Amino acid sequence: MTLFLCPIYLLDISQSWVPAGMSTASQNGGSGGFQRVKRGWVWNQFFVLEEYMGSDPQYVGKLHTDLDKGDSAVKYTLSGEGAGTIFTIDQTTGDIHALRSLDREEKPYYTLRAQAVDIDTNHPLEPESEFVIKVQDINDNEPKFLEGPYTASVPEMSPVGTYVTKVTASDADDPTYGNSARVVYSILHGQPYFSVDPKTGVIRTALPNMDREVKELYQVLIQAKDMGGQLGGLAGTTTINITLSDVNDNPPRFAKSIFHFRVSESNNVGTIVGTIKAHDLDIGKNAEIDYSIIPGDGGAMFDITTNEHNQEGIIVLRQLVDYETKKAYTFKVEASNAHLDPRFHGYGPFKDMATIKITVMDEDEPPVFTKPSYTMDVYEDTPLGIIIGAVTAQDLDAGSSPVRYSIDWKSDLDSFFEIDPVKGTISTNELLDRESIAQHNITVVATKVKNPVQTSRVAVTVHVLDINEFPPEFAIPYETFVCEGAKLGQVIQVISAKDQDLPMSGQMFSFRLPQEGMKNKNFTIKDFDNTAGIVTLRTGFRRRSQEIYRLPVVIEDGGYPAQSSTSTLTIRVCGCDSEGSLLTCSAEAIFLPVGLSTGALIAILLCIIILLVIVVLYVGVRRQKKKETLMTSKEDIRDNVIHYDDEGGGEEDTHAFDLGTLRNPKAIKENLFRRDVKPEAGSTPRPPIASQDSIFYMLFIFIYLFIKVGKYVFRI
């Protein structure tokens, strides 16, 4: 079968196997069986133009088979996509027509099947074959920007060629056929500020130093045209809104160079004095401004902060101002950008200065005391009307009004004090007792005569001091001794004193001999710093001559009024070794050579007492038994008299032991101490500990006493 295309014919001849009897060779007497013969179908690819606008159906092509002899014996059939609806075939001639206009962008090709059959029997003359009808593209679609309109931004002051954005247009026509889909970009509106690459659609800056403060928004119109931009091509357009983003290329500027403000001297610290503003053409963080006060005249009295919402500088009072001290302040304020861009340092300093002049307004103020508070001291029982102190207040205003003083009655309900209304002197109005109230807290009010509404108050603390009521006395009971071998001028005792008056710490005492004791030839007193020493005036003290001396000591304190007392110090004459350490001085010293302490002696005596109690109990029980025996044998025994005559040992028993050997002077030498200096804490000598020899002698004495008691018991 041959396909005739209009207007292009592409012949495709193929071979097929047919029965030999039906071939030409069989008719010419060829050999029997099958042989390869030329196929009757000749194929062509059909094309149909899209968007056909003619009144008649569009001719596509023609089907024809070699078996068709033109006698109308062959019928052509068509099946597949669009058969009968889009495409139709003449059954006799094989002509194919398109019934309606086609759109390649909707469907680019159709696949159909053709067959030649016998018109009478409807039997296929050849097998069914498949062919394609392609819709041939025409330039019927303009380029379209699917994402438009576009928005983009680029920093101001950017150099030429800075990338802005990229646009892309798509064309629905066939890119493989002709130039219908080849797009070229161009700028219709937006020059000379921007340019576009004709092939890629990349938009870049075309002018240097575009300033946002001059013009911020640019609207660029981009055209995309197919057919390579040639005449007759279809075009599409889109709009790009390009914004210049801000950079910090402008310094802040004050609208004027001098600002005037006023502040009252009665305003508190933190009061807002006024606001100033430096204008910056930039926006956002590039317009953030830091305000600062340049050190100079009066700048320390004020402070300035930045309002983050409107970038204003807020001037506040940092210290209290006084009209009488200074009536005006002048200082400079600097405004600078908080965020600088190093690319624009060459544009100049990004800061500006302005002068601030502040006038202080005079106010009628209350009097001012010379001190924030007052403290006074007075002794208890001070007579009435005695001045204990004074307060002073003055009016610092220009009028300088006189001031009158008074005591707030709520702070002195019992009227212990009164104040002179003109001089401000405070005196006692009642007797004060420190034991009842040790401290009075009163409030003094100062009032202006010209304007009584203006008053000031100050706290006055009155301490009631304790009167020196108690005389001093020795700090501790002293046991003073002087060695028989004491030297002239030797300090044998250091004494101190105490006082029951308050305060206990910080008291001062002095020591001396009474007037009648100045003639004492044995001892004198040397006054130290709050202590005193007992000093010998001679040598040769002997116990045989005089064992005890009594020295009167006058102690005087430093209180008001001064109190004094006379205490007697007892001084014993004792035996000391060559180093001045005590050997014997009292009855306790008799036992010290033995090497026994007082506790050890007491323990021995307790043992003896317990032993005697046991013996007495034993004797009592024995007598009771003997009495019962005599009573039972009373009838037989007329008389039972026991006579025992044994004389005690007496002095013989005493001389039987060498008691002198019980004394051991060496046992206490290790614990001797000196009394000519003041003993330190923890330095008191401890009683000597009993040695083994002492224990032996103690047991010996115990046995001796036990024998004596035994003799007495047996004698009984």
Tab-separated table of N, CA, C and O in Angstrom, residues 18-115:
chain	number	residue	atom	x	y	z
A	18	VAL	N	3.818	-13.687	0.407
A	18	VAL	CA	2.461	-13.955	-0.068
A	18	VAL	C	2.440	-15.359	-0.706
A	18	VAL	O	3.487	-15.864	-1.134
A	19	PRO	N	1.268	-15.993	-0.845
A	19	PRO	CA	1.209	-17.318	-1.502
A	19	PRO	C	1.683	-17.220	-2.945
A	19	PRO	O	1.375	-16.246	-3.643
A	20	ALA	N	2.413	-18.230	-3.341
A	20	ALA	CA	3.007	-18.225	-4.684
A	20	ALA	C	1.956	-18.267	-5.786
A	20	ALA	O	2.128	-17.712	-6.856
A	21	GLY	N	0.874	-18.999	-5.508
A	21	GLY	CA	-0.171	-19.109	-6.507
A	21	GLY	C	-0.815	-17.791	-6.839
A	21	GLY	O	-1.388	-17.625	-7.896
A	22	MET	N	-0.690	-16.837	-5.839
A	22	MET	CA	-1.324	-15.554	-6.047
A	22	MET	C	-0.343	-14.544	-6.592
A	22	MET	O	-0.728	-13.446	-6.948
A	23	SER	N	0.930	-14.946	-6.679
A	23	SER	CA	1.928	-13.980	-7.138
A	23	SER	C	2.010	-13.979	-8.660
A	23	SER	O	1.492	-14.854	-9.334
A	24	THR	N	2.713	-13.025	-9.206
A	24	THR	CA	2.912	-12.906	-10.644
A	24	THR	C	3.723	-14.065	-11.190
A	24	THR	O	3.486	-14.571	-12.274
A	25	ALA	N	4.672	-14.514	-10.373
A	25	ALA	CA	5.527	-15.617	-10.812
A	25	ALA	C	4.729	-16.882	-11.060
A	25	ALA	O	4.973	-17.628	-12.009
A	26	SER	N	3.729	-17.138	-10.186
A	26	SER	CA	2.923	-18.355	-10.360
A	26	SER	C	2.078	-18.274	-11.625
A	26	SER	O	1.782	-19.262	-12.254
A	27	GLN	N	1.694	-17.094	-11.928
A	27	GLN	CA	0.910	-16.954	-13.140
A	27	GLN	C	1.772	-17.163	-14.376
A	27	GLN	O	1.249	-17.505	-15.432
A	28	ASN	N	3.065	-16.917	-14.247
A	28	ASN	CA	3.965	-17.074	-15.382
A	28	ASN	C	4.574	-18.465	-15.445
A	28	ASN	O	5.573	-18.661	-16.127
A	29	GLY	N	4.026	-19.384	-14.670
A	29	GLY	CA	4.477	-20.766	-14.735
A	29	GLY	C	5.687	-21.035	-13.920
A	29	GLY	O	6.431	-21.948	-14.239
A	30	GLY	N	5.906	-20.283	-12.891
A	30	GLY	CA	7.051	-20.521	-12.000
A	30	GLY	C	6.852	-21.781	-11.207
A	30	GLY	O	5.819	-22.433	-11.255
A	31	SER	N	7.869	-22.181	-10.520
A	31	SER	CA	7.847	-23.384	-9.694
A	31	SER	C	6.856	-23.230	-8.575
A	31	SER	O	6.552	-22.126	-8.117
A	32	GLY	N	6.373	-24.338	-8.069
A	32	GLY	CA	5.369	-24.309	-7.000
A	32	GLY	C	5.968	-23.947	-5.658
A	32	GLY	O	7.157	-23.812	-5.472
A	33	GLY	N	5.146	-23.836	-4.594
A	33	GLY	CA	5.562	-23.463	-3.202
A	33	GLY	C	5.586	-21.960	-3.005
A	33	GLY	O	5.075	-21.191	-3.805
A	34	PHE	N	6.177	-21.526	-1.778
A	34	PHE	CA	6.219	-20.095	-1.409
A	34	PHE	C	7.520	-19.478	-1.870
A	34	PHE	O	8.562	-20.103	-1.834
A	35	GLN	N	7.397	-18.270	-2.228
A	35	GLN	CA	8.584	-17.489	-2.556
A	35	GLN	C	8.380	-16.060	-2.086
A	35	GLN	O	7.267	-15.611	-1.857
A	36	ARG	N	9.491	-15.355	-1.847
A	36	ARG	CA	9.428	-13.979	-1.349
A	36	ARG	C	9.036	-13.056	-2.489
A	36	ARG	O	9.650	-13.062	-3.549
A	37	VAL	N	7.966	-12.253	-2.207
A	37	VAL	CA	7.500	-11.311	-3.215
A	37	VAL	C	7.497	-9.925	-2.629
A	37	VAL	O	7.558	-9.739	-1.403
A	38	LYS	N	7.439	-8.899	-3.384
A	38	LYS	CA	7.406	-7.502	-2.933
A	38	LYS	C	6.057	-7.206	-2.319
A	38	LYS	O	5.027	-7.499	-2.898
A	39	ARG	N	6.101	-6.596	-1.081
A	39	ARG	CA	4.873	-6.282	-0.377
A	39	ARG	C	4.154	-5.156	-1.087
A	39	ARG	O	4.772	-4.234	-1.607
A	40	GLY	N	2.817	-5.154	-0.931
A	40	GLY	CA	2.012	-4.177	-1.645
A	40	GLY	C	1.910	-2.841	-0.921
A	40	GLY	O	1.569	-1.847	-1.529
A	41	TRP	N	2.163	-2.765	0.502
A	41	TRP	CA	2.031	-1.509	1.248
A	41	TRP	C	3.265	-0.653	1.085
A	41	TRP	O	4.378	-1.100	1.187
A	42	VAL	N	3.080	0.602	0.778
A	42	VAL	CA	4.169	1.580	0.737
A	42	VAL	C	3.826	2.654	1.761
A	42	VAL	O	2.825	3.373	1.600
A	43	TRP	N	4.643	2.783	2.871
A	43	TRP	CA	4.300	3.660	4.001
A	43	TRP	C	4.969	5.007	3.892
A	43	TRP	O	6.094	5.117	3.443
A	44	ASN	N	4.229	6.006	4.302
A	44	ASN	CA	4.744	7.365	4.468
A	44	ASN	C	4.282	7.897	5.815
A	44	ASN	O	3.261	7.447	6.337
A	45	GLN	N	5.032	8.845	6.370
A	45	GLN	CA	4.612	9.496	7.621
A	45	GLN	C	3.798	10.719	7.270
A	45	GLN	O	4.216	11.556	6.493
A	46	PHE	N	2.593	10.800	7.895
A	46	PHE	CA	1.693	11.893	7.575
A	46	PHE	C	1.964	13.092	8.473
A	46	PHE	O	2.316	12.957	9.642
A	47	PHE	N	1.804	14.308	7.969
A	47	PHE	CA	1.909	15.555	8.715
A	47	PHE	C	0.667	16.374	8.459
A	47	PHE	O	0.164	16.411	7.335
A	48	VAL	N	0.241	17.055	9.526
A	48	VAL	CA	-0.906	17.924	9.392
A	48	VAL	C	-0.599	19.225	10.115
A	48	VAL	O	-0.028	19.218	11.216
A	49	LEU	N	-0.883	20.317	9.525
A	49	LEU	CA	-0.617	21.617	10.138
A	49	LEU	C	-1.610	21.892	11.264
A	49	LEU	O	-2.811	21.627	11.133
A	50	GLU	N	-1.051	22.420	12.349
A	50	GLU	CA	-1.948	22.784	13.450
A	50	GLU	C	-2.618	24.117	13.137
A	50	GLU	O	-2.169	24.882	12.282
A	51	GLU	N	-3.691	24.339	13.846
A	51	GLU	CA	-4.422	25.589	13.770
A	51	GLU	C	-4.893	25.898	12.328
A	51	GLU	O	-4.836	27.041	11.858
A	52	TYR	N	-5.334	24.858	11.589
A	52	TYR	CA	-5.841	25.057	10.227
A	52	TYR	C	-7.183	25.783	10.318
A	52	TYR	O	-8.087	25.383	11.045
A	53	MET	N	-7.289	26.864	9.556
A	53	MET	CA	-8.476	27.709	9.643
A	53	MET	C	-9.316	27.674	8.354
A	53	MET	O	-10.230	28.478	8.194
A	54	GLY	N	-9.033	26.739	7.401
A	54	GLY	CA	-9.794	26.691	6.145
A	54	GLY	C	-11.229	26.211	6.343
A	54	GLY	O	-11.561	25.578	7.346
A	55	SER	N	-12.067	26.461	5.294
A	55	SER	CA	-13.477	26.060	5.388
A	55	SER	C	-13.665	24.578	5.094
A	55	SER	O	-14.586	23.947	5.599
A	56	ASP	N	-12.816	23.984	4.258
A	56	ASP	CA	-12.905	22.566	3.926
A	56	ASP	C	-11.994	21.778	4.852
A	56	ASP	O	-11.012	22.300	5.379
A	57	PRO	N	-12.309	20.450	4.973
A	57	PRO	CA	-11.414	19.617	5.782
A	57	PRO	C	-10.007	19.634	5.209
A	57	PRO	O	-9.817	19.652	3.985
A	58	GLN	N	-9.029	19.599	6.098
A	58	GLN	CA	-7.623	19.668	5.684
A	58	GLN	C	-7.181	18.291	5.180
A	58	GLN	O	-7.362	17.279	5.845
A	59	TYR	N	-6.632	18.330	3.939
A	59	TYR	CA	-6.170	17.081	3.339
A	59	TYR	C	-4.886	16.661	4.024
A	59	TYR	O	-3.941	17.446	4.171
A	60	VAL	N	-4.862	15.381	4.474
A	60	VAL	CA	-3.702	14.852	5.194
A	60	VAL	C	-2.841	14.015	4.251
A	60	VAL	O	-1.635	14.213	4.146
A	61	GLY	N	-3.448	13.071	3.533
A	61	GLY	CA	-2.679	12.191	2.664
A	61	GLY	C	-3.585	11.136	2.012
A	61	GLY	O	-4.809	11.160	2.166
A	62	LYS	N	-2.958	10.155	1.310
A	62	LYS	CA	-3.741	9.169	0.559
A	62	LYS	C	-3.153	7.798	0.807
A	62	LYS	O	-1.938	7.616	0.798
A	63	LEU	N	-4.065	6.805	1.013
A	63	LEU	CA	-3.663	5.408	1.128
A	63	LEU	C	-3.938	4.703	-0.217
A	63	LEU	O	-4.989	4.928	-0.841
A	64	HIS	N	-3.013	3.828	-0.621
A	64	HIS	CA	-3.206	3.104	-1.883
A	64	HIS	C	-2.439	1.796	-1.810
A	64	HIS	O	-1.350	1.737	-1.253
A	65	THR	N	-3.046	0.769	-2.363
A	65	THR	CA	-2.412	-0.539	-2.442
A	65	THR	C	-2.242	-0.937	-3.906
A	65	THR	O	-3.030	-0.531	-4.775
A	66	ASP	N	-1.262	-1.773	-4.178
A	66	ASP	CA	-1.021	-2.223	-5.546
A	66	ASP	C	-2.133	-3.144	-6.044
A	66	ASP	O	-2.287	-3.358	-7.260
A	67	LEU	N	-2.894	-3.678	-5.061
A	67	LEU	CA	-3.977	-4.576	-5.452
A	67	LEU	C	-5.190	-3.812	-5.968
A	67	LEU	O	-6.153	-4.410	-6.475
A	68	ASP	N	-5.118	-2.461	-5.691
A	68	ASP	CA	-6.234	-1.640	-6.153
A	68	ASP	C	-5.992	-1.315	-7.637
A	68	ASP	O	-5.046	-0.595	-7.980
A	69	LYS	N	-6.876	-1.901	-8.563
A	69	LYS	CA	-6.732	-1.731	-10.008
A	69	LYS	C	-7.607	-0.602	-10.527
A	69	LYS	O	-7.720	-0.382	-11.740
A	70	GLY	N	-8.223	0.135	-9.536
A	70	GLY	CA	-9.093	1.227	-9.936
A	70	GLY	C	-10.473	0.781	-10.327
A	70	GLY	O	-11.212	1.567	-10.920
A	71	ASP	N	-10.839	-0.473	-10.034
A	71	ASP	CA	-12.153	-0.976	-10.372
A	71	ASP	C	-13.092	-0.968	-9.181
A	71	ASP	O	-14.115	-1.653	-9.170
A	72	SER	N	-12.717	-0.220	-8.162
A	72	SER	CA	-13.532	-0.087	-6.943
A	72	SER	C	-13.759	-1.408	-6.255
A	72	SER	O	-14.793	-1.642	-5.603
A	73	ALA	N	-12.807	-2.341	-6.384
A	73	ALA	CA	-12.921	-3.637	-5.717
A	73	ALA	C	-12.270	-3.614	-4.326
A	73	ALA	O	-12.414	-4.541	-3.548
A	74	VAL	N	-11.539	-2.555	-3.996
A	74	VAL	CA	-10.817	-2.465	-2.702
A	74	VAL	C	-11.458	-1.378	-1.858
A	74	VAL	O	-11.750	-0.282	-2.366
A	75	LYS	N	-11.633	-1.727	-0.587
A	75	LYS	CA	-12.180	-0.751	0.378
A	75	LYS	C	-11.131	-0.492	1.462
A	75	LYS	O	-10.539	-1.414	1.994
A	76	TYR	N	-10.945	0.815	1.775
A	76	TYR	CA	-9.949	1.190	2.776
A	76	TYR	C	-10.658	1.517	4.111
A	76	TYR	O	-11.683	2.229	4.123
A	77	THR	N	-10.048	1.001	5.204
A	77	THR	CA	-10.591	1.274	6.557
A	77	THR	C	-9.519	1.947	7.418
A	77	THR	O	-8.326	1.752	7.209
A	78	LEU	N	-9.989	2.708	8.408
A	78	LEU	CA	-9.080	3.461	9.295
A	78	LEU	C	-9.554	3.292	10.739
A	78	LEU	O	-10.759	3.416	11.025
A	79	SER	N	-8.632	2.998	11.639
A	79	SER	CA	-8.939	2.845	13.073
A	79	SER	C	-7.799	3.447	13.899
A	79	SER	O	-6.726	3.724	13.382
A	80	GLY	N	-8.029	3.619	15.180
A	80	GLY	CA	-7.006	4.193	16.071
A	80	GLY	C	-7.437	5.529	16.633
A	80	GLY	O	-8.633	5.860	16.704
A	81	GLU	N	-6.439	6.347	17.072
A	81	GLU	CA	-6.701	7.601	17.765
A	81	GLU	C	-7.346	8.606	16.810
A	81	GLU	O	-6.774	8.934	15.774
A	82	GLY	N	-8.516	9.073	17.103
A	82	GLY	CA	-9.202	10.095	16.332
A	82	GLY	C	-9.825	9.607	15.058
A	82	GLY	O	-10.313	10.427	14.252
A	83	ALA	N	-9.824	8.254	14.804
A	83	ALA	CA	-10.429	7.736	13.574
A	83	ALA	C	-11.929	7.955	13.624
A	83	ALA	O	-12.588	7.598	14.601
A	84	GLY	N	-12.456	8.578	12.589
A	84	GLY	CA	-13.873	8.835	12.504
A	84	GLY	C	-14.307	10.119	13.147
A	84	GLY	O	-15.347	10.669	12.814
A	85	THR	N	-13.524	10.621	14.134
A	85	THR	CA	-13.890	11.868	14.814
A	85	THR	C	-13.001	13.011	14.375
A	85	THR	O	-13.466	14.118	14.096
A	86	ILE	N	-11.705	12.744	14.348
A	86	ILE	CA	-10.765	13.784	13.924
A	86	ILE	C	-10.341	13.531	12.477
A	86	ILE	O	-10.264	14.465	11.669
A	87	PHE	N	-10.111	12.262	12.180
A	87	PHE	CA	-9.650	11.908	10.848
A	87	PHE	C	-10.701	11.010	10.173
A	87	PHE	O	-11.346	10.180	10.830
A	88	THR	N	-10.833	11.204	8.876
A	88	THR	CA	-11.739	10.377	8.077
A	88	THR	C	-11.016	9.940	6.808
A	88	THR	O	-10.066	10.603	6.365
A	89	ILE	N	-11.471	8.786	6.243
A	89	ILE	CA	-10.840	8.237	5.040
A	89	ILE	C	-11.921	7.920	3.998
A	89	ILE	O	-13.014	7.454	4.340
A	90	ASP	N	-11.606	8.218	2.780
A	90	ASP	CA	-12.497	7.848	1.682
A	90	ASP	C	-12.270	6.369	1.407
A	90	ASP	O	-11.154	5.972	1.055
A	91	GLN	N	-13.343	5.515	1.569
A	91	GLN	CA	-13.164	4.071	1.470
A	91	GLN	C	-12.749	3.632	0.059
A	91	GLN	O	-12.107	2.606	-0.123
A	92	THR	N	-13.085	4.432	-0.926
A	92	THR	CA	-12.789	4.023	-2.301
A	92	THR	C	-11.437	4.541	-2.752
A	92	THR	O	-10.618	3.807	-3.299
A	93	THR	N	-11.158	5.843	-2.461
A	93	THR	CA	-9.921	6.437	-2.956
A	93	THR	C	-8.785	6.355	-1.943
A	93	THR	O	-7.621	6.497	-2.303
A	94	GLY	N	-9.106	6.186	-0.634
A	94	GLY	CA	-8.068	6.152	0.404
A	94	GLY	C	-7.583	7.512	0.842
A	94	GLY	O	-6.567	7.616	1.546
A	95	ASP	N	-8.275	8.596	0.475
A	95	ASP	CA	-7.874	9.941	0.890
A	95	ASP	C	-8.232	10.170	2.375
A	95	ASP	O	-9.352	9.859	2.815
A	96	ILE	N	-7.263	10.731	3.127
A	96	ILE	CA	-7.445	11.012	4.569
A	96	ILE	C	-7.559	12.511	4.741
A	96	ILE	O	-6.732	13.288	4.226
A	97	HIS	N	-8.563	12.957	5.519
A	97	HIS	CA	-8.774	14.371	5.814
A	97	HIS	C	-8.911	14.570	7.331
A	97	HIS	O	-9.351	13.669	8.054
A	98	ALA	N	-8.484	15.749	7.785
A	98	ALA	CA	-8.691	16.166	9.186
A	98	ALA	C	-9.962	16.966	9.247
A	98	ALA	O	-10.129	17.952	8.518
A	99	LEU	N	-10.866	16.523	10.132
A	99	LEU	CA	-12.176	17.140	10.186
A	99	LEU	C	-12.168	18.469	10.938
A	99	LEU	O	-13.097	19.264	10.752
A	100	ARG	N	-11.191	18.722	11.812
A	100	ARG	CA	-11.170	19.966	12.590
A	100	ARG	C	-9.742	20.427	12.805
A	100	ARG	O	-8.780	19.703	12.511
A	101	SER	N	-9.617	21.634	13.326
A	101	SER	CA	-8.298	22.216	13.573
A	101	SER	C	-7.636	21.512	14.758
A	101	SER	O	-8.284	21.217	15.771
A	102	LEU	N	-6.338	21.278	14.625
A	102	LEU	CA	-5.577	20.572	15.666
A	102	LEU	C	-4.581	21.527	16.321
A	102	LEU	O	-4.120	22.484	15.687
A	103	ASP	N	-4.239	21.191	17.574
A	103	ASP	CA	-3.283	22.006	18.353
A	103	ASP	C	-2.147	21.096	18.804
A	103	ASP	O	-2.366	20.127	19.545
A	104	ARG	N	-0.939	21.401	18.323
A	104	ARG	CA	0.204	20.554	18.673
A	104	ARG	C	0.482	20.582	20.163
A	104	ARG	O	0.926	19.592	20.750
A	105	GLU	N	0.252	21.749	20.802
A	105	GLU	CA	0.530	21.848	22.227
A	105	GLU	C	-0.456	21.014	23.050
A	105	GLU	O	-0.164	20.628	24.174
A	106	GLU	N	-1.637	20.704	22.394
A	106	GLU	CA	-2.603	19.845	23.081
A	106	GLU	C	-2.250	18.379	22.868
A	106	GLU	O	-2.293	17.584	23.800
A	107	LYS	N	-1.929	17.976	21.591
A	107	LYS	CA	-1.506	16.598	21.297
A	107	LYS	C	-0.622	16.647	20.069
A	107	LYS	O	-1.055	17.062	19.001
A	108	PRO	N	0.649	16.246	20.190
A	108	PRO	CA	1.597	16.435	19.083
A	108	PRO	C	1.457	15.394	17.961
A	108	PRO	O	1.841	15.671	16.834
A	109	TYR	N	0.912	14.194	18.245
A	109	TYR	CA	0.790	13.184	17.175
A	109	TYR	C	-0.336	12.221	17.532
A	109	TYR	O	-0.765	12.128	18.705
A	110	TYR	N	-0.782	11.478	16.472
A	110	TYR	CA	-1.861	10.504	16.618
A	110	TYR	C	-1.393	9.202	15.978
A	110	TYR	O	-0.783	9.201	14.903
A	111	THR	N	-1.703	8.082	16.553
A	111	THR	CA	-1.336	6.754	16.042
A	111	THR	C	-2.599	6.069	15.520
A	111	THR	O	-3.574	5.892	16.276
A	112	LEU	N	-2.575	5.684	14.236
A	112	LEU	CA	-3.731	5.042	13.612
A	112	LEU	C	-3.303	3.752	12.901
A	112	LEU	O	-2.104	3.501	12.705
A	113	ARG	N	-4.329	2.951	12.527
A	113	ARG	CA	-4.092	1.688	11.813
A	113	ARG	C	-4.936	1.684	10.509
A	113	ARG	O	-6.113	2.081	10.537
A	114	ALA	N	-4.324	1.241	9.392
A	114	ALA	CA	-5.002	1.209	8.070
A	114	ALA	C	-5.030	-0.230	7.525
A	114	ALA	O	-4.113	-1.012	7.796
A	115	GLN	N	-6.083	-0.533	6.752
A	115	GLN	CA	-6.206	-1.885	6.174
A	115	GLN	C	-7.028	-1.818	4.866
A	115	GLN	O	-7.974	-1.028	4.769
